[in-house]
Amino acid sequence: MNNAIEKKLALTHFWVAFGAFALACLMGIYQVIERSGFIGWIQSREVYYASTSTHGVLMAFVLTTFFIMGFGYYVATTTLKLPVWNKTFAWAGFWVSLTGVVLAALPLLTGAASVLYTFYPPMQAHVLFYIGATLLVVGSWFWCVSMLVMYMQWKKANPDQPVPLAMFATTANAILWLWTSAGVAAEVLFQLIPWVLGWVDTIDAGLARTLFAWTLHPIVYFWLIPAYTAFYCLVPKQAGGYLFTDEMARAAFIVLVVFSLPIGFHHLYMDPEQGSGWKLLHAVGTFVVTLPTFITGFTVIASLEIAGRLNGGKGLFGWIGALPWTNPLVLAIILSLLMLIFGGFGGLINASYAMNAMIHNTAWVSGHFHLIFGGTTIIMYFGIAYYFWPVLTGKPLFSNNLALIQLWTWFIGMVILTTPWHILGLLGQPRRIDKVNYNNLLTLSWEPYEITMIFGGLVLVASAGLLIYILAKTQFHVTETYDGEVEYAEPIHEVKSLPAYLNSFSMWNWVIAGYMLIAFGYPIAQFFLMKTYGSSPWGY
């Protein structure tokens, strides 16, 4: 199948994603330096919050959404052996999302939307920010529709056949995103835009935070599922082995989607709007989501062990050294799993109903978030890019050695950056502030950690620059040709048939609907059943 258009579609999405990433990294190092307070002449509260808000939006919304869409389009066409359904529709989604990014960037860069990427009211941004954010989400819905249509087309043509695992995971992610983006869409469309346009004088901030909680944690798994897809479907083949089990992989994706949705209240433990019973329910659900992580850890490591032993590894741990560490995708997963272990431990602290009080609103949260997102997830985006770029451009990777250096420096920089962040959280340093305006023994004890974080940030910026350099050189300066295609891992035991609950989402959508009704039904309805008081906007 000639898929030149599909390659262009994926590559265009990837470049928008990594362009946003590069700009966000530059803002990130500025924020680390500014917040340390060591260089007085660059300090500006207005610039800091504008930069922090833009950094968060570019990383959490723009990088991820465009990368996931590009990845999904190419996974769908290569696993199903079908052209992208309605290419005009797909490109329309791209342009709707890109238009939203541009509109949101205008108030962000001018300081008129310094509300951080969570944009909690009663902080109020310029209306263009909310419209832009809405268009970004609406454009991503085009991608969701495309994935679901292609999935159903293949199912119709291949009844009772197992859906290719990579497409099964991609479809799961599209379903997850449609469910979880409904919360923030309702908040923006029915609360924030009417509020900022003056159609209503006040806003119920509690309801807004509850609706955002609908989206806030499941979006993490929206970001993570492409990484897990690479874990299961790309890495075992690149490592020289097989996937340990196809069925457990499907079960992990299903549990991830079903239980990641109704757990947002662990972000509201300290908020007064929701009762303790509802918070405890969401806490239990949050711990259930650790199950697919454990399944993934076991299955992926087992798959790597198979590859290592097929490569000649002997003894209890000899298979580790026998893995192809010089393959960027394999190295990426090894480093990703290392960060997942420590980042996941920090997440259990955040999710614990009691222990969360210890680190709530401290630098610990920022450290955990960056280790899981910037570390575990994004380094897999790099590995995927290094594997996909030769396929999409038709040119071999510019330098495999530089790619390995880039991955190692990203890992080292992220460890250097986030370790002090966790320690500072335990020492009581708050998050979401531009600087500390007082000095005592406690705040003075923070300084060595701030210096260490600056060094880590510089390493990360250098690594990000190297990534862009490698991708650009590959596409625009390499003259050799490459005619390979993406290869997907085969399970060690061929899967000839599957029960419907491991090959379809029909039943699981009903399960999600019931679980969401239980977890969010009354907590949202209460705002309309009892007297609440609106909040007036304040500041940018």
C-alpha positions as MATLAB code, in Angstrom:
seq = 'MNNAIEKKLALTHFWVAFGAFALACLMGIYQVIERSGFIGWIQSREVYYASTSTHGVLMAFVLTTFFIMGFGYYVATTTLKLPVWNKTFAWAGFWVSLTGVVLAALPLLTGAASVLYTFYPPMQAHVLFYIGATLLVVGSWFWCVSMLVMYMQWKKANPDQPVPLAMFATTANAILWLWTSAGVAAEVLFQLIPWVLGWVDTIDAGLARTLFAWTLHPIVYFWLIPAYTAFYCLVPKQAGGYLFTDEMARAAFIVLVVFSLPIGFHHLYMDPEQGSGWKLLHAVGTFVVTLPTFITGFTVIASLEIAGRLNGGKGLFGWIGALPWTNPLVLAIILSLLMLIFGGFGGLINASYAMNAMIHNTAWVSGHFHLIFGGTTIIMYFGIAYYFWPVLTGKPLFSNNLALIQLWTWFIGMVILTTPWHILGLLGQPRRIDKVNYNNLLTLSWEPYEITMIFGGLVLVASAGLLIYILAKTQFHVTETYDGEVEYAEPIHEVKSLPAYLNSFSMWNWVIAGYMLIAFGYPIAQFFLMKTYGSSPWGY';
ca = [
       0.000    0.000    0.000;
       1.338    3.418   -0.974;
       1.027    5.450    2.222;
       2.923    8.617    1.287;
       0.019   10.807    2.353;
      -0.242    8.986    5.675;
       3.483    9.531    6.233;
       3.115   13.241    5.529;
       0.121   13.444    7.864;
       2.026   11.782   10.714;
       5.225   13.759   10.113;
       3.381   17.101   10.097;
       1.746   16.312   13.420;
       5.098   15.248   14.878;
       6.831   18.477   13.849;
       4.153   20.609   15.509;
       4.534   18.469   18.627;
       8.313   18.737   18.813;
       8.294   22.420   17.855;
       6.059   23.099   20.860;
       8.339   20.902   22.963;
      11.471   22.870   22.026;
       9.878   26.223   22.865;
       8.541   24.873   26.163;
      12.001   23.606   27.158;
      13.494   27.081   26.732;
      10.774   28.501   28.953;
      11.374   25.747   31.485;
      15.038   26.611   32.068;
      14.111   30.280   32.449;
      11.584   29.336   35.139;
      14.078   27.233   37.100;
      16.592   30.096   37.107;
      13.996   32.761   37.877;
      12.444   30.806   40.737;
      15.827   30.242   42.380;
      16.218   33.983   42.877;
      19.956   33.821   42.160;
      19.890   36.205   39.177;
      17.994   39.281   40.272;
      18.009   41.220   37.013;
      15.845   38.672   35.148;
      13.170   38.467   37.814;
       9.677   39.450   36.713;
       6.534   38.030   38.230;
       4.496   38.823   35.114;
       6.956   37.175   32.748;
       7.377   34.174   35.058;
       3.683   33.325   35.211;
       3.182   33.959   31.499;
       6.119   31.637   30.801;
       4.946   28.983   33.257;
       1.443   28.950   31.808;
       2.733   28.730   28.236;
       5.246   26.025   29.190;
       2.501   23.901   30.757;
       0.073   24.307   27.857;
       2.726   23.534   25.228;
       3.965   20.444   27.040;
       0.742   18.996   28.434;
      -1.664   19.859   25.620;
       0.143   20.721   22.374;
       3.105   18.303   22.405;
       1.013   15.392   23.585;
      -2.107   15.917   21.466;
      -0.265   16.377   18.180;
       2.179   13.542   18.890;
      -0.623   11.149   19.815;
      -2.617   12.055   16.712;
       0.370   11.600   14.391;
       1.326    8.336   16.062;
      -2.253    7.082   15.946;
      -2.753    7.814   12.262;
       0.349    5.884   11.269;
      -0.297    2.997   13.650;
      -3.815    2.651   12.261;
      -2.773    2.589    8.629;
       0.161    0.189    9.134;
      -1.552   -2.307   11.438;
      -4.897   -2.425    9.654;
      -3.383   -2.113    6.141;
      -5.947    0.564    5.377;
      -5.567    4.155    4.182;
      -6.514    6.857    6.673;
     -10.260    7.229    6.566;
     -11.301   10.500    4.877;
      -7.947   12.287    4.633;
      -9.685   15.647    4.194;
     -11.408   15.075    7.524;
      -8.074   14.186    9.158;
      -6.349   17.295    7.821;
      -9.328   19.401    8.905;
      -8.831   18.142   12.448;
      -5.153   19.077   12.251;
      -5.922   22.635   11.143;
      -8.684   23.094   13.719;
      -6.268   22.055   16.477;
      -3.430   24.206   15.106;
      -5.760   27.216   14.857;
      -6.651   26.664   18.497;
      -2.972   26.603   19.456;
      -2.320   29.903   17.687;
      -5.355   31.581   19.250;
      -4.417   30.386   22.736;
      -0.774   31.417   22.240;
      -1.661   35.077   21.713;
      -2.970   35.771   25.240;
      -0.470   33.323   26.775;
       2.579   35.076   25.359;
       1.234   38.539   26.150;
       0.469   37.705   29.777;
      -3.293   37.817   29.338;
      -3.725   34.133   30.204;
      -1.322   33.525   33.092;
      -3.604   30.966   34.695;
      -1.261   27.935   34.445;
      -2.216   24.943   32.325;
      -4.964   23.945   34.776;
      -6.600   27.430   34.450;
      -8.517   27.108   37.718;
     -11.123   29.837   38.306;
     -11.568   32.359   39.782;
      -8.371   33.249   37.882;
      -9.574   34.524   34.547;
      -7.844   34.489   31.153;
      -8.596   36.286   27.920;
     -11.434   34.708   25.963;
      -9.066   33.744   23.122;
      -7.296   31.340   25.465;
     -10.502   29.445   26.216;
     -11.606   29.455   22.572;
      -8.170   28.250   21.482;
      -8.128   25.469   24.068;
     -11.602   24.405   22.929;
     -10.533   24.255   19.283;
      -7.482   22.185   20.194;
      -9.750   19.636   21.870;
     -12.346   19.732   19.078;
      -9.606   19.092   16.505;
      -8.475   16.075   18.507;
     -12.030   14.721   18.357;
     -11.610   14.517   14.569;
      -8.728   12.130   15.236;
     -10.853   10.097   17.660;
     -13.576    9.730   15.042;
     -11.017    8.635   12.429;
      -9.593    5.984   14.754;
     -13.020    4.622   15.657;
     -14.181    4.513   12.025;
     -11.024    2.681   10.886;
     -11.347    0.278   13.814;
     -14.975   -0.492   12.881;
     -14.119   -0.804    9.182;
     -11.507   -3.440    9.968;
     -13.801   -5.269   12.407;
     -16.534   -5.419    9.780;
     -14.163   -6.796    7.179;
     -12.527   -9.233    9.617;
     -15.278  -10.523   11.929;
     -14.102  -12.490   14.953;
     -10.436  -11.832   14.141;
      -8.212  -10.306   16.865;
      -7.763   -6.586   16.297;
      -4.019   -5.878   15.962;
      -2.784   -5.029   19.440;
      -1.323   -1.643   18.534;
      -4.635   -0.588   16.973;
      -6.546   -1.987   19.940;
      -4.460    0.254   22.223;
      -4.876    3.271   19.939;
      -8.639    2.802   19.823;
      -8.678    2.481   23.611;
      -6.873    5.811   23.805;
      -9.369    7.483   21.464;
     -12.249    6.201   23.618;
     -10.473    7.357   26.777;
      -9.940   10.831   25.329;
     -13.567   11.216   24.230;
     -14.734   10.290   27.709;
     -12.261   12.370   29.677;
     -12.227   15.504   27.526;
     -15.979   15.852   28.087;
     -15.310   17.244   31.573;
     -13.039   20.107   30.562;
     -15.177   20.762   27.474;
     -18.257   21.237   29.667;
     -16.323   23.521   32.015;
     -15.017   25.732   29.204;
     -18.171   25.866   27.080;
     -20.809   26.254   29.796;
     -18.876   28.096   32.488;
     -15.646   29.812   31.489;
     -16.509   31.287   28.083;
     -19.892   32.718   29.210;
     -18.165   34.055   32.321;
     -15.302   35.813   30.546;
     -17.680   37.257   27.939;
     -19.733   38.819   30.719;
     -22.853   36.760   30.119;
     -22.731   35.759   33.794;
     -21.268   37.803   36.642;
     -19.865   34.984   38.782;
     -18.799   31.380   38.437;
     -19.104   28.373   40.704;
     -15.411   27.586   41.149;
     -16.198   24.331   42.955;
     -18.187   23.011   40.019;
     -15.432   24.098   37.638;
     -12.785   22.239   39.651;
     -14.987   19.147   39.784;
     -15.472   19.162   36.013;
     -11.755   19.664   35.491;
     -11.061   16.763   37.867;
     -13.083   14.648   35.418;
     -10.273   15.326   32.923;
      -7.223   16.036   35.064;
      -5.967   12.554   35.880;
      -7.246   10.456   32.954;
      -5.405   12.838   30.632;
      -2.182   11.425   32.104;
      -3.094    8.021   30.667;
      -4.032    9.625   27.355;
      -0.410   10.812   27.259;
       0.942    7.481   28.489;
      -0.883    4.986   26.245;
       1.342    5.662   23.173;
       4.342    4.890   25.381;
       2.677    1.675   26.567;
       1.850    0.847   22.939;
       5.541    1.090   22.129;
       6.325   -0.995   25.232;
       4.152   -3.858   24.017;
       4.121   -3.554   20.239;
       7.429   -2.058   19.086;
      10.155   -2.711   21.654;
      10.046   -6.551   21.822;
      10.658   -6.748   18.069;
      13.444   -4.160   18.190;
      15.032   -5.998   21.108;
      15.126   -9.196   19.055;
      12.383  -11.133   20.779;
       8.643  -11.580   21.199;
       5.809  -10.153   23.238;
       5.354  -12.317   26.321;
       1.542  -12.235   26.190;
      -0.951  -10.477   23.929;
      -3.962  -11.172   26.166;
      -2.480   -9.557   29.268;
      -1.551   -6.493   27.232;
      -5.173   -6.081   26.138;
      -6.362   -6.558   29.705;
      -3.935   -3.857   30.853;
      -5.258   -1.355   28.313;
      -8.873   -2.132   29.239;
      -8.282   -1.742   32.975;
      -6.317    1.428   32.270;
      -9.213    2.992   30.371;
     -12.017    1.819   32.667;
     -10.412    2.733   35.985;
      -8.445    5.836   34.988;
     -11.620    7.809   34.300;
     -13.539    7.999   37.608;
     -10.609    8.851   39.902;
     -10.106   12.609   39.566;
     -11.001   13.507   43.160;
      -7.568   12.591   44.460;
      -6.686   16.041   43.081;
      -9.414   17.509   45.288;
      -8.526   15.930   48.641;
      -7.989   19.370   50.157;
     -11.018   20.959   48.493;
     -14.166   21.396   50.611;
     -16.758   20.876   47.870;
     -16.750   17.077   47.856;
     -17.455   14.805   50.822;
     -14.873   12.426   52.240;
     -16.817    9.371   51.045;
     -16.555   10.423   47.415;
     -12.862   11.174   47.830;
     -12.295    7.750   49.364;
     -14.146    6.091   46.461;
     -11.854    7.862   43.993;
      -8.832    6.954   46.125;
      -9.678    3.262   45.877;
     -10.090    3.604   42.112;
      -6.745    5.335   41.907;
      -4.996    2.385   43.499;
      -6.786    0.002   41.123;
      -5.066    1.823   38.251;
      -1.735    0.567   39.593;
      -2.766   -2.929   38.413;
      -2.222   -2.286   34.675;
       1.085   -0.652   35.568;
       2.208   -3.796   37.395;
       0.918   -5.950   34.516;
       2.835   -3.801   32.059;
       5.998   -3.912   34.122;
       5.880   -7.702   34.358;
       4.915   -8.314   30.718;
       7.387   -5.871   29.217;
      10.294   -7.030   31.365;
       9.421  -10.653   30.525;
       9.437   -9.703   26.840;
      12.836   -8.064   27.238;
      14.145  -11.162   29.018;
      12.996  -13.334   26.119;
      14.890  -11.049   23.737;
      17.996  -11.003   25.926;
      18.117  -14.779   26.172;
      17.537  -15.163   22.419;
      20.469  -12.786   21.991;
      22.670  -15.127   24.032;
      22.230  -13.831   27.569;
      23.032  -16.439   30.242;
      22.483  -16.698   33.976;
      20.003  -14.881   36.184;
      20.716  -11.364   34.891;
      22.922  -11.936   31.875;
      20.012  -11.267   29.543;
      20.081   -7.585   30.546;
      23.541   -7.042   29.124;
      22.595   -9.005   25.999;
      19.858   -6.520   25.086;
      20.665   -4.183   22.181;
      21.400   -1.088   24.277;
      22.579    0.697   21.125;
      19.043    0.618   19.689;
      17.471    3.982   20.659;
      13.993    2.518   21.144;
      15.281   -0.239   23.425;
      17.411    2.199   25.418;
      14.394    4.530   25.715;
      12.237    1.843   27.321;
      14.970    0.839   29.793;
      15.376    4.434   30.946;
      11.604    4.984   30.890;
      10.983    1.992   33.151;
      13.616    3.188   35.623;
      11.864    6.549   35.918;
       8.468    4.865   36.099;
       9.549    2.904   39.191;
      10.441    6.024   41.166;
       7.758    8.239   39.686;
       5.128    5.604   40.377;
       6.177    5.411   44.013;
       5.723    9.169   44.323;
       2.304    8.829   42.716;
       1.193    6.406   45.418;
       2.009    9.094   47.990;
      -0.073   11.631   46.064;
      -2.985    9.213   45.770;
      -3.035    8.250   49.450;
      -5.888    9.967   51.230;
      -3.804   10.760   54.336;
      -0.233   11.059   53.034;
      -1.306   13.471   50.323;
      -1.728   16.118   53.039;
       2.018   15.976   53.657;
       3.022   16.944   50.134;
      -0.091   18.775   48.873;
       0.744   21.952   46.950;
       4.487   21.493   47.513;
       7.357   21.115   45.079;
       7.017   17.331   45.508;
       4.011   17.398   43.155;
       5.975   19.202   40.450;
       8.832   16.732   40.837;
       6.502   13.733   40.564;
       4.711   15.167   37.541;
       7.906   15.940   35.671;
       9.387   12.506   36.429;
       6.303   10.660   35.154;
       5.455   12.951   32.241;
       8.760   14.530   31.236;
      10.626   11.346   32.132;
       8.686    8.112   31.638;
       6.356    9.333   28.892;
       8.338   11.851   26.882;
      11.503    9.757   26.628;
       9.371    7.113   24.907;
       8.122    9.773   22.507;
      11.795   10.353   21.663;
      12.386    6.641   21.141;
       9.322    6.368   18.905;
      10.477    9.389   16.908;
      13.916    7.861   16.321;
      12.266    4.671   15.093;
       9.582    6.365   12.978;
      11.658    9.181   11.442;
      13.556    7.014    8.906;
      10.278    5.340    7.926;
       8.404    8.633    7.524;
      11.189   10.546    5.749;
      12.653    7.693    3.706;
      16.107    8.503    5.072;
      18.261    6.697    7.671;
      18.689    8.326   11.068;
      21.389   11.002   10.919;
      23.377    9.608   13.843;
      22.501    6.653   16.014;
      25.260    7.566   18.484;
      23.907   11.103   18.925;
      20.440    9.641   19.511;
      21.839    7.473   22.306;
      23.618   10.482   23.830;
      20.395   12.461   23.660;
      18.437    9.771   25.493;
      21.081    9.375   28.202;
      21.361   13.132   28.755;
      17.577   13.473   28.983;
      17.465   10.718   31.585;
      20.377   12.179   33.587;
      18.990   15.710   33.378;
      15.530   14.598   34.487;
      16.960   12.741   37.496;
      19.063   15.766   38.463;
      16.075   18.090   38.096;
      13.377   16.062   39.842;
      15.276   14.574   42.785;
      15.849   17.988   44.450;
      12.248   18.891   43.601;
      10.991   15.959   45.655;
      13.314   16.862   48.533;
      12.233   20.509   48.441;
       8.631   19.367   48.694;
       9.425   17.433   51.854;
      11.201   20.541   53.143;
       7.996   22.526   52.648;
       8.726   24.517   49.521;
       5.382   25.496   47.937;
       4.636   25.131   44.240;
       3.020   27.692   41.934;
       5.066   30.629   43.282;
       7.624   32.677   41.382;
       9.960   33.278   44.332;
      10.241   33.278   48.115;
      10.307   36.795   49.542;
      11.682   35.974   52.960;
      14.805   34.369   54.395;
      15.162   32.070   57.352;
      17.059   28.878   58.087;
      14.439   26.789   56.308;
      14.420   28.742   53.054;
      18.197   29.102   53.081;
      18.452   25.309   53.240;
      16.680   25.170   49.868;
      19.496   26.904   47.984;
      21.762   23.888   47.235;
      18.802   22.072   45.750;
      17.887   25.088   43.612;
      21.436   25.193   42.210;
      21.267   21.468   41.426;
      17.952   21.953   39.630;
      19.422   24.672   37.426;
      22.170   22.291   36.367;
      19.602   19.582   35.607;
      17.545   22.055   33.600;
      20.557   23.049   31.511;
      21.277   19.392   30.734;
      17.655   18.926   29.649;
      17.694   21.976   27.363;
      20.886   20.761   25.712;
      19.322   17.325   25.265;
      16.148   18.829   23.761;
      18.243   20.854   21.316;
      20.098   17.690   20.303;
      16.790   15.926   19.626;
      15.605   18.659   17.261;
      19.031   18.722   15.585;
      18.969   14.954   14.925;
      15.419   14.991   13.542;
      16.054   18.027   11.332;
      19.369   16.688   10.001;
      17.728   13.350    9.233;
      14.927   14.912    7.227;
      16.684   17.799    5.495;
      20.363   16.881    5.142;
      20.743   13.096    4.858;
      21.006   12.076    1.206;
      20.841    8.286    1.560;
      17.515    6.497    1.237;
      15.720    4.141    3.603;
      12.873    1.865    2.572;
      12.049    0.085    5.824;
       8.644   -0.036    7.457;
       7.454   -0.141   11.045;
       7.591   -3.693   12.409;
       5.272   -4.812   15.176;
       6.089   -7.458   17.766;
       4.526  -10.885   17.541;
       3.403  -12.658   20.731;
       5.390  -15.722   21.687;
       2.150  -17.722   21.377;
       0.053  -16.813   18.335;
      -3.393  -15.452   19.133;
      -5.973  -16.989   16.794;
      -9.143  -15.999   18.629;
     -10.150  -13.855   21.570;
     -13.256  -13.469   23.737;
     -15.306  -10.404   22.860;
     -14.361   -8.624   26.071;
     -10.683   -8.635   24.980;
     -11.377   -7.663   21.388;
     -14.148   -5.081   21.627;
     -15.094   -2.019   23.669;
     -18.884   -2.304   23.478;
     -19.308   -3.783   26.949;
     -16.584   -1.628   28.471;
     -18.242    1.615   27.388;
     -21.304    0.594   29.400;
     -19.095   -0.238   32.374;
     -17.437    3.174   32.090;
     -20.813    4.912   31.865;
     -22.031    3.191   35.032;
     -18.818    3.832   36.942;
     -18.741    7.511   35.888;
     -22.368    7.931   36.943;
     -21.537    6.550   40.382;
     -18.323    8.527   40.811;
     -19.422   11.876   39.347;
     -23.229   11.803   39.292;
     -24.116   13.229   42.689;
     -20.834   15.182   43.138;
     -21.814   17.235   40.074;
     -25.582   17.227   40.680;
     -25.145   18.660   44.199;
     -24.108   22.023   42.728;
     -27.586   22.287   41.229;
     -29.455   20.805   44.196;
     -28.143   23.046   46.948;
     -27.311   26.693   47.424;
     -23.792   27.581   46.343;
     -22.064   30.931   45.918;
     -20.308   32.135   42.801;
     -16.853   33.672   42.655;
     -15.890   36.904   40.938;
     -12.894   36.909   38.582;
      -9.567   38.176   39.817;
      -6.364   39.021   37.999;
      -4.659   37.388   35.122;
];
